[in-house]
XYZ file of C-alpha atoms in Angstrom:
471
model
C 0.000 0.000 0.000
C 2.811 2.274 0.590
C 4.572 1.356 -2.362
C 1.469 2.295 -4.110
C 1.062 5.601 -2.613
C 4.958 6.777 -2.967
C 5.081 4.886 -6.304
C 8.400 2.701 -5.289
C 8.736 -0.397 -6.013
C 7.879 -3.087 -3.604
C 10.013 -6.443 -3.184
C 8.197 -9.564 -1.249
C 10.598 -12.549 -0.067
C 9.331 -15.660 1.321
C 12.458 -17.371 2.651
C 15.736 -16.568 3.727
C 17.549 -17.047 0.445
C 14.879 -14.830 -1.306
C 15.691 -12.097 1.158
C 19.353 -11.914 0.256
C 18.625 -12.444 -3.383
C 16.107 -9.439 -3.440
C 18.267 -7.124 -1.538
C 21.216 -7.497 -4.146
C 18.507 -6.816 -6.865
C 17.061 -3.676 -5.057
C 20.319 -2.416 -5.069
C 20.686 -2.781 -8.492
C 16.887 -1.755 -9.527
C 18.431 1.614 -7.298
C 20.688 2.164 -9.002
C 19.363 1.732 -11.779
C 16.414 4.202 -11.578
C 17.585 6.258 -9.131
C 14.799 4.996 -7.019
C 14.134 3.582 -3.289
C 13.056 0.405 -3.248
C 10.845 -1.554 -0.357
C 11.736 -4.691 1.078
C 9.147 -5.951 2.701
C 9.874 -9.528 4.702
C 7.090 -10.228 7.209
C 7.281 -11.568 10.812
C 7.607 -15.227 9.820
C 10.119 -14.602 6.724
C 12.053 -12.612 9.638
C 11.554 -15.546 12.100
C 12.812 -18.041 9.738
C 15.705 -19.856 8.960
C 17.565 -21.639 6.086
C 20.046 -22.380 3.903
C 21.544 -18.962 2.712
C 24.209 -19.426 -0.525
C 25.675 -15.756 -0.479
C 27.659 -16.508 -3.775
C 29.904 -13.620 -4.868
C 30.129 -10.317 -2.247
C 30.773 -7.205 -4.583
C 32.277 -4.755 -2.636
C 32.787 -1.389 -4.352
C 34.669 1.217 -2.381
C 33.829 4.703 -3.794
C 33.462 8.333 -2.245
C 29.931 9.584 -2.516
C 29.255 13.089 -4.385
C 26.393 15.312 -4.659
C 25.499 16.352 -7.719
C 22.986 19.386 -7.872
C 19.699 19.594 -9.362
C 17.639 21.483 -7.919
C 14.518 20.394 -9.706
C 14.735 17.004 -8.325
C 15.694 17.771 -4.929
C 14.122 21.235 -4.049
C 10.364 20.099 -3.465
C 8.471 23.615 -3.962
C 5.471 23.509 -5.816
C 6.705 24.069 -9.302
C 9.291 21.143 -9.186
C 7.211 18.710 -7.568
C 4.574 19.178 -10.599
C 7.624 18.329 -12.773
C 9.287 15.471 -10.662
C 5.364 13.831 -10.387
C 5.047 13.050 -14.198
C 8.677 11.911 -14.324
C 7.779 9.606 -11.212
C 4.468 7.951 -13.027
C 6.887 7.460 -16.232
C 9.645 6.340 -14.289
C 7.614 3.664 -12.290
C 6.068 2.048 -16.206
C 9.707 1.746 -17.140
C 10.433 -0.237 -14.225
C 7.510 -2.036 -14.464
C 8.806 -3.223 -17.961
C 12.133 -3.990 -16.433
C 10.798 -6.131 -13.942
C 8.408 -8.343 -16.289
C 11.396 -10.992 -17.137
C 12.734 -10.802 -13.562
C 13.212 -14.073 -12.027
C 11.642 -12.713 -8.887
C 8.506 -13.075 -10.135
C 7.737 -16.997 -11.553
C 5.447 -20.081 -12.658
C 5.254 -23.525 -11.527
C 3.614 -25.514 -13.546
C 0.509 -27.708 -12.633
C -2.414 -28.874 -13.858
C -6.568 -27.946 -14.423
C -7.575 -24.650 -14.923
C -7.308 -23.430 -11.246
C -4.301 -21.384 -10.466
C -3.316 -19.480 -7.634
C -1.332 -16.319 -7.339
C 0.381 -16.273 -4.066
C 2.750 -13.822 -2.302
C 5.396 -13.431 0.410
C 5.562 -15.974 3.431
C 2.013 -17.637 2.025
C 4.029 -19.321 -0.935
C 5.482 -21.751 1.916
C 1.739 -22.565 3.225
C 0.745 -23.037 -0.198
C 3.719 -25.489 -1.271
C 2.781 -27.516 2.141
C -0.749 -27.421 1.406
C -0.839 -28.810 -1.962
C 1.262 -31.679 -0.335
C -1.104 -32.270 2.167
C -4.418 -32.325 -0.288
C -2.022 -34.262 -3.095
C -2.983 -31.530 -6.109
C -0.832 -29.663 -8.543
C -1.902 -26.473 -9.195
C -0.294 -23.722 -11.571
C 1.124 -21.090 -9.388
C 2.652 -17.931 -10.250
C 4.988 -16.981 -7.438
C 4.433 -13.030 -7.300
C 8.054 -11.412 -5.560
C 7.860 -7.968 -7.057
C 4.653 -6.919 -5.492
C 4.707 -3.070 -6.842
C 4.696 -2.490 -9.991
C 2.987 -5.803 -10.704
C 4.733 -7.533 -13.908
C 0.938 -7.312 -15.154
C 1.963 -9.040 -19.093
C 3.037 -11.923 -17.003
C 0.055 -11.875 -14.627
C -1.959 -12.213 -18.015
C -0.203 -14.891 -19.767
C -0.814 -16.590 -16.811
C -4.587 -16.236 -16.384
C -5.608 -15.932 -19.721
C -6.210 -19.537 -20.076
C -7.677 -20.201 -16.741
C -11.261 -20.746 -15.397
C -10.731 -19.761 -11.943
C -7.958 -17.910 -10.057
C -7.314 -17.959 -6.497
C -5.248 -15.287 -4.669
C -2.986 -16.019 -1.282
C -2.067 -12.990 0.314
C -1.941 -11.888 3.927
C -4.084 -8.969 5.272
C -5.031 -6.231 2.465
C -6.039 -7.450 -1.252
C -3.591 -4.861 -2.996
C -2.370 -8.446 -5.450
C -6.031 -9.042 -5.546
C -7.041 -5.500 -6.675
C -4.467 -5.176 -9.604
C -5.682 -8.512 -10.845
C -8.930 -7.881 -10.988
C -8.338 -4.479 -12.846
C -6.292 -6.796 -15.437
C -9.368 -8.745 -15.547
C -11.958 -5.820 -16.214
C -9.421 -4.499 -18.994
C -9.184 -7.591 -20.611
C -12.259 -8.550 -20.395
C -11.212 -11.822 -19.320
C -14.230 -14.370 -18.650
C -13.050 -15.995 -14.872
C -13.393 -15.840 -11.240
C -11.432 -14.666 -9.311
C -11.352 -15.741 -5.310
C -9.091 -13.847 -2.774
C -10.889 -12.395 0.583
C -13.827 -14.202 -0.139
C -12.834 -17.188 1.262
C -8.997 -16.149 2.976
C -9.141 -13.832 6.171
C -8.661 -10.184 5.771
C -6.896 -9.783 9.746
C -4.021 -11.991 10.960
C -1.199 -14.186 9.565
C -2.218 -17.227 7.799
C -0.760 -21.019 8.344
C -0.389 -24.530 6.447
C -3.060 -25.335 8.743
C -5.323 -22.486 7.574
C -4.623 -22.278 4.111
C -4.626 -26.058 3.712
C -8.501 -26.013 5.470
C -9.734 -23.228 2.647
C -8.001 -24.987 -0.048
C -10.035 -28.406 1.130
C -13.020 -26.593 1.122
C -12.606 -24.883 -2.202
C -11.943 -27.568 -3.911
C -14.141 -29.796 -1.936
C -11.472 -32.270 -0.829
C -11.398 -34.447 2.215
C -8.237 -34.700 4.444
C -7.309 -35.956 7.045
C -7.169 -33.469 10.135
C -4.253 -34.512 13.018
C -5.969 -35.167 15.933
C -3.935 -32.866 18.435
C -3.655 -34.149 21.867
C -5.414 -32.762 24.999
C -2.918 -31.199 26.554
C -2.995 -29.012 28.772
C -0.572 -25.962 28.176
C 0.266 -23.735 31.126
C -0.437 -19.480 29.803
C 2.780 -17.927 29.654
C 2.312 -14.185 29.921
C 5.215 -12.369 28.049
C 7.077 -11.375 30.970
C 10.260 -8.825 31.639
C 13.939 -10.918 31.686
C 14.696 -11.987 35.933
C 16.436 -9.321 36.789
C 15.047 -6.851 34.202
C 16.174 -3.125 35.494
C 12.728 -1.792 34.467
C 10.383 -4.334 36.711
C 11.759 -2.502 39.865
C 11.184 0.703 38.200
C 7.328 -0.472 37.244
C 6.816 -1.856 40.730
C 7.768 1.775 42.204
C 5.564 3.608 39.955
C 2.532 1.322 40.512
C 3.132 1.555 44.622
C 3.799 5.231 44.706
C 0.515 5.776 42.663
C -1.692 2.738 43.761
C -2.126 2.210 40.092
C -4.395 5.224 39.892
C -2.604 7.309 37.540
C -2.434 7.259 33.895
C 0.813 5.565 32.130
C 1.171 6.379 28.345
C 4.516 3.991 27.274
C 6.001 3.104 24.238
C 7.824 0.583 22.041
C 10.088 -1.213 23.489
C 10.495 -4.275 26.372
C 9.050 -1.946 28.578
C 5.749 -2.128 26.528
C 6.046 -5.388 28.659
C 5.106 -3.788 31.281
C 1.396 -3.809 30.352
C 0.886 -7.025 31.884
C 0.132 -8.649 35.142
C 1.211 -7.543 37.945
C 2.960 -4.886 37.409
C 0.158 -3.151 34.855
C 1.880 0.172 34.679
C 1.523 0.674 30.413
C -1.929 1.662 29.056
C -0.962 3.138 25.978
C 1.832 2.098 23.517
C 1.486 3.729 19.665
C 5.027 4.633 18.180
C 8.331 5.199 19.043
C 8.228 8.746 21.032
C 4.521 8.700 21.702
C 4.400 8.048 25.158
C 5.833 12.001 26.057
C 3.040 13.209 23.103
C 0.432 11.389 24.683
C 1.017 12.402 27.947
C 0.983 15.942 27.045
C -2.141 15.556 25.271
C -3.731 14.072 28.515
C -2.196 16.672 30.799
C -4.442 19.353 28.938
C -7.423 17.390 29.293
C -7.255 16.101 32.882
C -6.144 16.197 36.615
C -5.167 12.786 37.429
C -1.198 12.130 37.725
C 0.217 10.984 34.588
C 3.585 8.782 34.626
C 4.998 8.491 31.000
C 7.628 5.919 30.536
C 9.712 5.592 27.541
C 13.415 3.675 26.626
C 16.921 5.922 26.490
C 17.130 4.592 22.836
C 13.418 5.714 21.800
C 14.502 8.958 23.843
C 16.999 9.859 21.570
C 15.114 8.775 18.310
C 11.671 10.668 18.745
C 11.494 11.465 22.523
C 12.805 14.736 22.790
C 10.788 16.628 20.754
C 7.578 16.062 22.400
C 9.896 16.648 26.002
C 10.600 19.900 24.310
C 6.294 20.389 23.913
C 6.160 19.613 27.518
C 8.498 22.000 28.617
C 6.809 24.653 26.003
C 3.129 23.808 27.144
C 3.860 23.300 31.124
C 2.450 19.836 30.937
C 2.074 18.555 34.486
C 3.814 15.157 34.046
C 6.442 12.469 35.302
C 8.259 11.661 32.255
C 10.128 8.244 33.337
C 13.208 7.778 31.009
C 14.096 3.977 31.461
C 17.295 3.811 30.805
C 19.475 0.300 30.286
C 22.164 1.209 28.317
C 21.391 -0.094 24.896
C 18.659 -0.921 22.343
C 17.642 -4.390 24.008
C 14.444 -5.337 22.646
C 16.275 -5.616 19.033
C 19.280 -7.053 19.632
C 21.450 -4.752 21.825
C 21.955 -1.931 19.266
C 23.975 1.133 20.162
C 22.679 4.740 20.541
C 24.092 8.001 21.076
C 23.753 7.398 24.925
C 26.371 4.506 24.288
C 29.705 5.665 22.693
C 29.903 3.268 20.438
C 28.718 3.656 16.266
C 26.855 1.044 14.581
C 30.242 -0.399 13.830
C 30.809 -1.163 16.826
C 33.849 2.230 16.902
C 34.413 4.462 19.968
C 32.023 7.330 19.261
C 31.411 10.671 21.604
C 28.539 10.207 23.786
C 25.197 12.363 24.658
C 24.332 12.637 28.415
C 20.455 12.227 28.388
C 20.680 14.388 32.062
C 22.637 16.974 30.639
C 20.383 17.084 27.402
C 17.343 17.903 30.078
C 19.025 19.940 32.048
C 20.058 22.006 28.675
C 16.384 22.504 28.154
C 15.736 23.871 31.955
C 13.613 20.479 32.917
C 13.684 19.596 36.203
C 15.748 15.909 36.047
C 17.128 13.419 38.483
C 18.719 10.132 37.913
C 18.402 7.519 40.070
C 19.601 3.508 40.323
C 17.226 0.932 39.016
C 17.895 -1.276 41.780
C 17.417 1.014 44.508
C 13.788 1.596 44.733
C 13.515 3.490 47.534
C 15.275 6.234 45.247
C 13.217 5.566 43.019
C 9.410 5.929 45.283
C 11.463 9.211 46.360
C 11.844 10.684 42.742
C 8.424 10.022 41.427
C 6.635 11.621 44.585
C 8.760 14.481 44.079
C 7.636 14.477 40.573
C 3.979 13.805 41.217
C 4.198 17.254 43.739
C 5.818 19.082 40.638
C 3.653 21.756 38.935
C 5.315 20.940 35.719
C 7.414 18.513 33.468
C 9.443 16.136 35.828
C 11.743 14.194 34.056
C 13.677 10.574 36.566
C 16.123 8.818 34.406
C 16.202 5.537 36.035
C 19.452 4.043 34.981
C 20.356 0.224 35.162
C 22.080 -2.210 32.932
C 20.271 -4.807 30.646
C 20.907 -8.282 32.741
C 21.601 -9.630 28.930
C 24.331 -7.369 28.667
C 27.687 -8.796 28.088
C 30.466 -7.671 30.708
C 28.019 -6.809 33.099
C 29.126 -7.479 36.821
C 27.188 -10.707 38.485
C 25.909 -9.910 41.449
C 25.099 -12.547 44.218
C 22.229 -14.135 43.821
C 19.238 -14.784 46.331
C 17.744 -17.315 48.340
C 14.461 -17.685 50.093
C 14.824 -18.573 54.369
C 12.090 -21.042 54.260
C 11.785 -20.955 57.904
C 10.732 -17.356 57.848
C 8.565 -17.539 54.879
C 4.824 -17.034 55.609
C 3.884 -18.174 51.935
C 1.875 -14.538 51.316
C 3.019 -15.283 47.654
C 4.050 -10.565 47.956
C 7.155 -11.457 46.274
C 5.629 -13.526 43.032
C 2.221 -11.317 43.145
C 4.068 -7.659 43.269
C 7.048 -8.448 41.158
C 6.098 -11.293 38.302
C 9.661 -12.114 38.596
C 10.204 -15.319 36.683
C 13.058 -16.304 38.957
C 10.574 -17.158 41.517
C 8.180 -20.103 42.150
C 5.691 -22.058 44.431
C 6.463 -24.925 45.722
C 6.447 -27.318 48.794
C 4.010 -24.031 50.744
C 6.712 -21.646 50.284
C 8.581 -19.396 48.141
C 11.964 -20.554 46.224
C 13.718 -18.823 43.963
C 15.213 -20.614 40.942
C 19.329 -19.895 41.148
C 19.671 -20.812 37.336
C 17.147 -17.849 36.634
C 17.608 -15.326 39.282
C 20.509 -11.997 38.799
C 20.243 -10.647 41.586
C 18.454 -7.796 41.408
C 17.301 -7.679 44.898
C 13.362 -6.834 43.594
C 12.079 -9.359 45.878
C 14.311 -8.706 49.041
C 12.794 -5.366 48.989
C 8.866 -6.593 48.994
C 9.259 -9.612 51.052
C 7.245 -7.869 54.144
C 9.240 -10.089 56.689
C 12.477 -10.477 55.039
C 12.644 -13.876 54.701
C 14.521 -13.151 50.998
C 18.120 -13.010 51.593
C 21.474 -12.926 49.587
């Protein structure tokens, strides 16, 4: 849809190989055109694994120049008229380009059913057919925008019926059935009529429409009844940011309002420590909470991630600042990117390369801007209960930067871990109830604490009511 809208072409992989294969021809189709060019690999092509052959690595060392043209890049009115017809021709002479690209390609089969399937559902598809024991003609769409529509044609043209497999919107389904009208082509055409409009599909799903469609029985696999615990997504043993959630929810009894954002603090949603209610985009939470402190009186504690602070978090501090929003802005800070693989930021002094870079103080940042800011220890919570009631008695923006190392860190120090004094435990269950540590457990009438699991943090030391938790 987006590649539709900025008129950019659009590449789909459905396996691991695919990915690598379309990135080297999106560089090329670049360069090419002078063009960006969307890959889009969903979830489960993300998730996956496989066999990658990486064949020849081209590296070309060269020193980038800009050459001028202000037409092209100087988007005022007058040039964007101009660059707007050049983008609609530009996009049909890709669109040629791409109709002998091996991206986009027929299996052969037999009847006059065929499908056209995209993406991750090509794998579904390929089980499917095994399952139901048919061979269908398939044309295995990989260049999604433009759509190589002469080879969309030679495929249908012969066929009765076409079936489309593609997850969520019908944007495959739409061209084709434009090709259709055009050509006045006399067939049916089945997409979201019978596949789900919402959700990823499976094997198991697609496998169940295609049965039906085609009016085949299988046999289902009986699954066995068993019994699967729930396992609530949960914050790492140890996490820095569960003490900092448990201190916000006792401090406020849970009766404020917490905007939050992207990150594994979005994590925090959940039971028990239920200190998230709103989570949009990266940099929302401080918007949000602005937005609320015009509209209402009751405390508002906005938490958001030092690297989401430095990619969209500041401006909306600044809007605080400008608007004298009444609100605890709770920068949780761990040190890196965590939830996506331990990224740097400027808050780390280290590049993307992994090279000694200069570093931005997020305290001194605030301070710059004349916010009110404290930083305290993620594993102290009484500092923590401190800072936020100070915050909560400010008239304006009150910024805690509550600093503490990601446990998944490497060359973090280990600290000594805890046990539970089973002799003094009155099996109240505070510890597992307050914190939804997953260190601890329940067992025998008392309270344990799995040594394999737990970091130390000390979380549950500091609730235990008659400190039967101990190092």
């Amino acid at each position: 849809i987006f590649a539709r809208f900025a008129n950019v072409p659009c590449l789909d992989p459905s396996s691991p190989q695919e990915s690598r294969d379309m990135i080297l021809f999106a560089y090329d189709l670049s360069e090419l055109f002078s063009t960006p060019v969307i890959l889009r690999p969903t979830t489960r092509v993300c998730h996956g694994r496989g066999d990658v052959e990486l064949g020849e690595i081209n590296i070309q060392k060269r020193e980038g120049k800009f050459t001028k043209d202000i037409t092209r890049y100087v988007a005022v009115p007058s040039h964007a008229r101009i660059q707007h017809k050049k983008l609609l021709d530009k996009i049909e002479k890709i669109r040629e380009f791409v109709e002998d690209s091996n991206l986009n390609y027929t299996i052969p089969g037999e009847g006059k059913v065929g499908v056209i399937v995209i993406g991750a559902s090509f794998n579904y598809l390929m089980e499917s057919l095994q399952i139901l024991g048919i061979k269908l003609p398939i044309l295995k769409v990989g260049i999604s925008h433009p759509l190589a529509r002469n080879k969309v044609l030679s495929f249908i043209k012969d066929l009765e019926k076409v079936v489309i497999i593609e997850e969520l919107e019908p944007v495959i389904e739409n061209d084709v059935k434009i090709l259709i009208s055009e050509n006045q082509l006399n067939l049916k055409l089945y997409g979201k009529t019978i596949f789900p409009r919402t959700g990823e599909f499976s094997t198991d799903l697609v496998t169940e429409i295609l049965s039906k469609f085609f009016r085949i029985d299988f046999p289902k696999e009986q699954s066995k009844n068993i019994i699967v615990p729930n396992r609530a997504p949960l914050l790492c043993a140890g996490c820095p940011h569960r003490s900092t959630f448990y201190a916000i929810k006792k401090v406020t009894r849970g009766k404020a309002i917490f905007p939050s954002d992207i990150g594994c603090y979005t994590l925090g949603f959940s039971r028990p420590l239920q200190t998230v209610d709103t989570c949009i985009s990266m940099g929302a939470s401080f918007g949000v909470a602005c937005g609320f402190a015009k509209s209402t009186k009751e405390p508002i504690v906005a938490t958001l991630g030092d690297s989401t602070f430095f990619h969209a978090g500041i401006p909306p501090l600044i809007n605080a600042k400008y608007n004298n929003s009444k609100i605890v802005a709770v920068i949780l800070d761990n040190l890196t990117t965590a939830m996506t693989g331990h990224q740097p930021h400027p808050g780390t002094q280290l590049t993307a390369l992994g090279e000694p870079a200069g570093s931005v103080s997020i305290e001194k940042l605030i301070a710059g801007m004349d916010i009110p800011v404290e930083v305290v220890d993620a594993t102290d919570v009484k500092s923590i209960e401190e800072a936020l009631k100070r915050g909560l008695q400010s008239e304006q923006v009150y910024v805690i930067v509550s600093r503490g190392p990601c446990v998944l860190l490497k060359g973090i120090e280990k600290r000594p871990i805890y046990r539970v004094e089973v002799s003094m435990c009155r099996a109240c269950k505070a510890c597992i109830k307050l914190s939804g540590c997953p260190a601890l457990e329940f067992k025998d009438g008392h309270s344990s604490i799995n040594p394999s699991v737990c970091t130390g943090c000390g979380l549950c030391a500091y609730i235990c009511p008659v400190e039967a938790i101990i190092r």
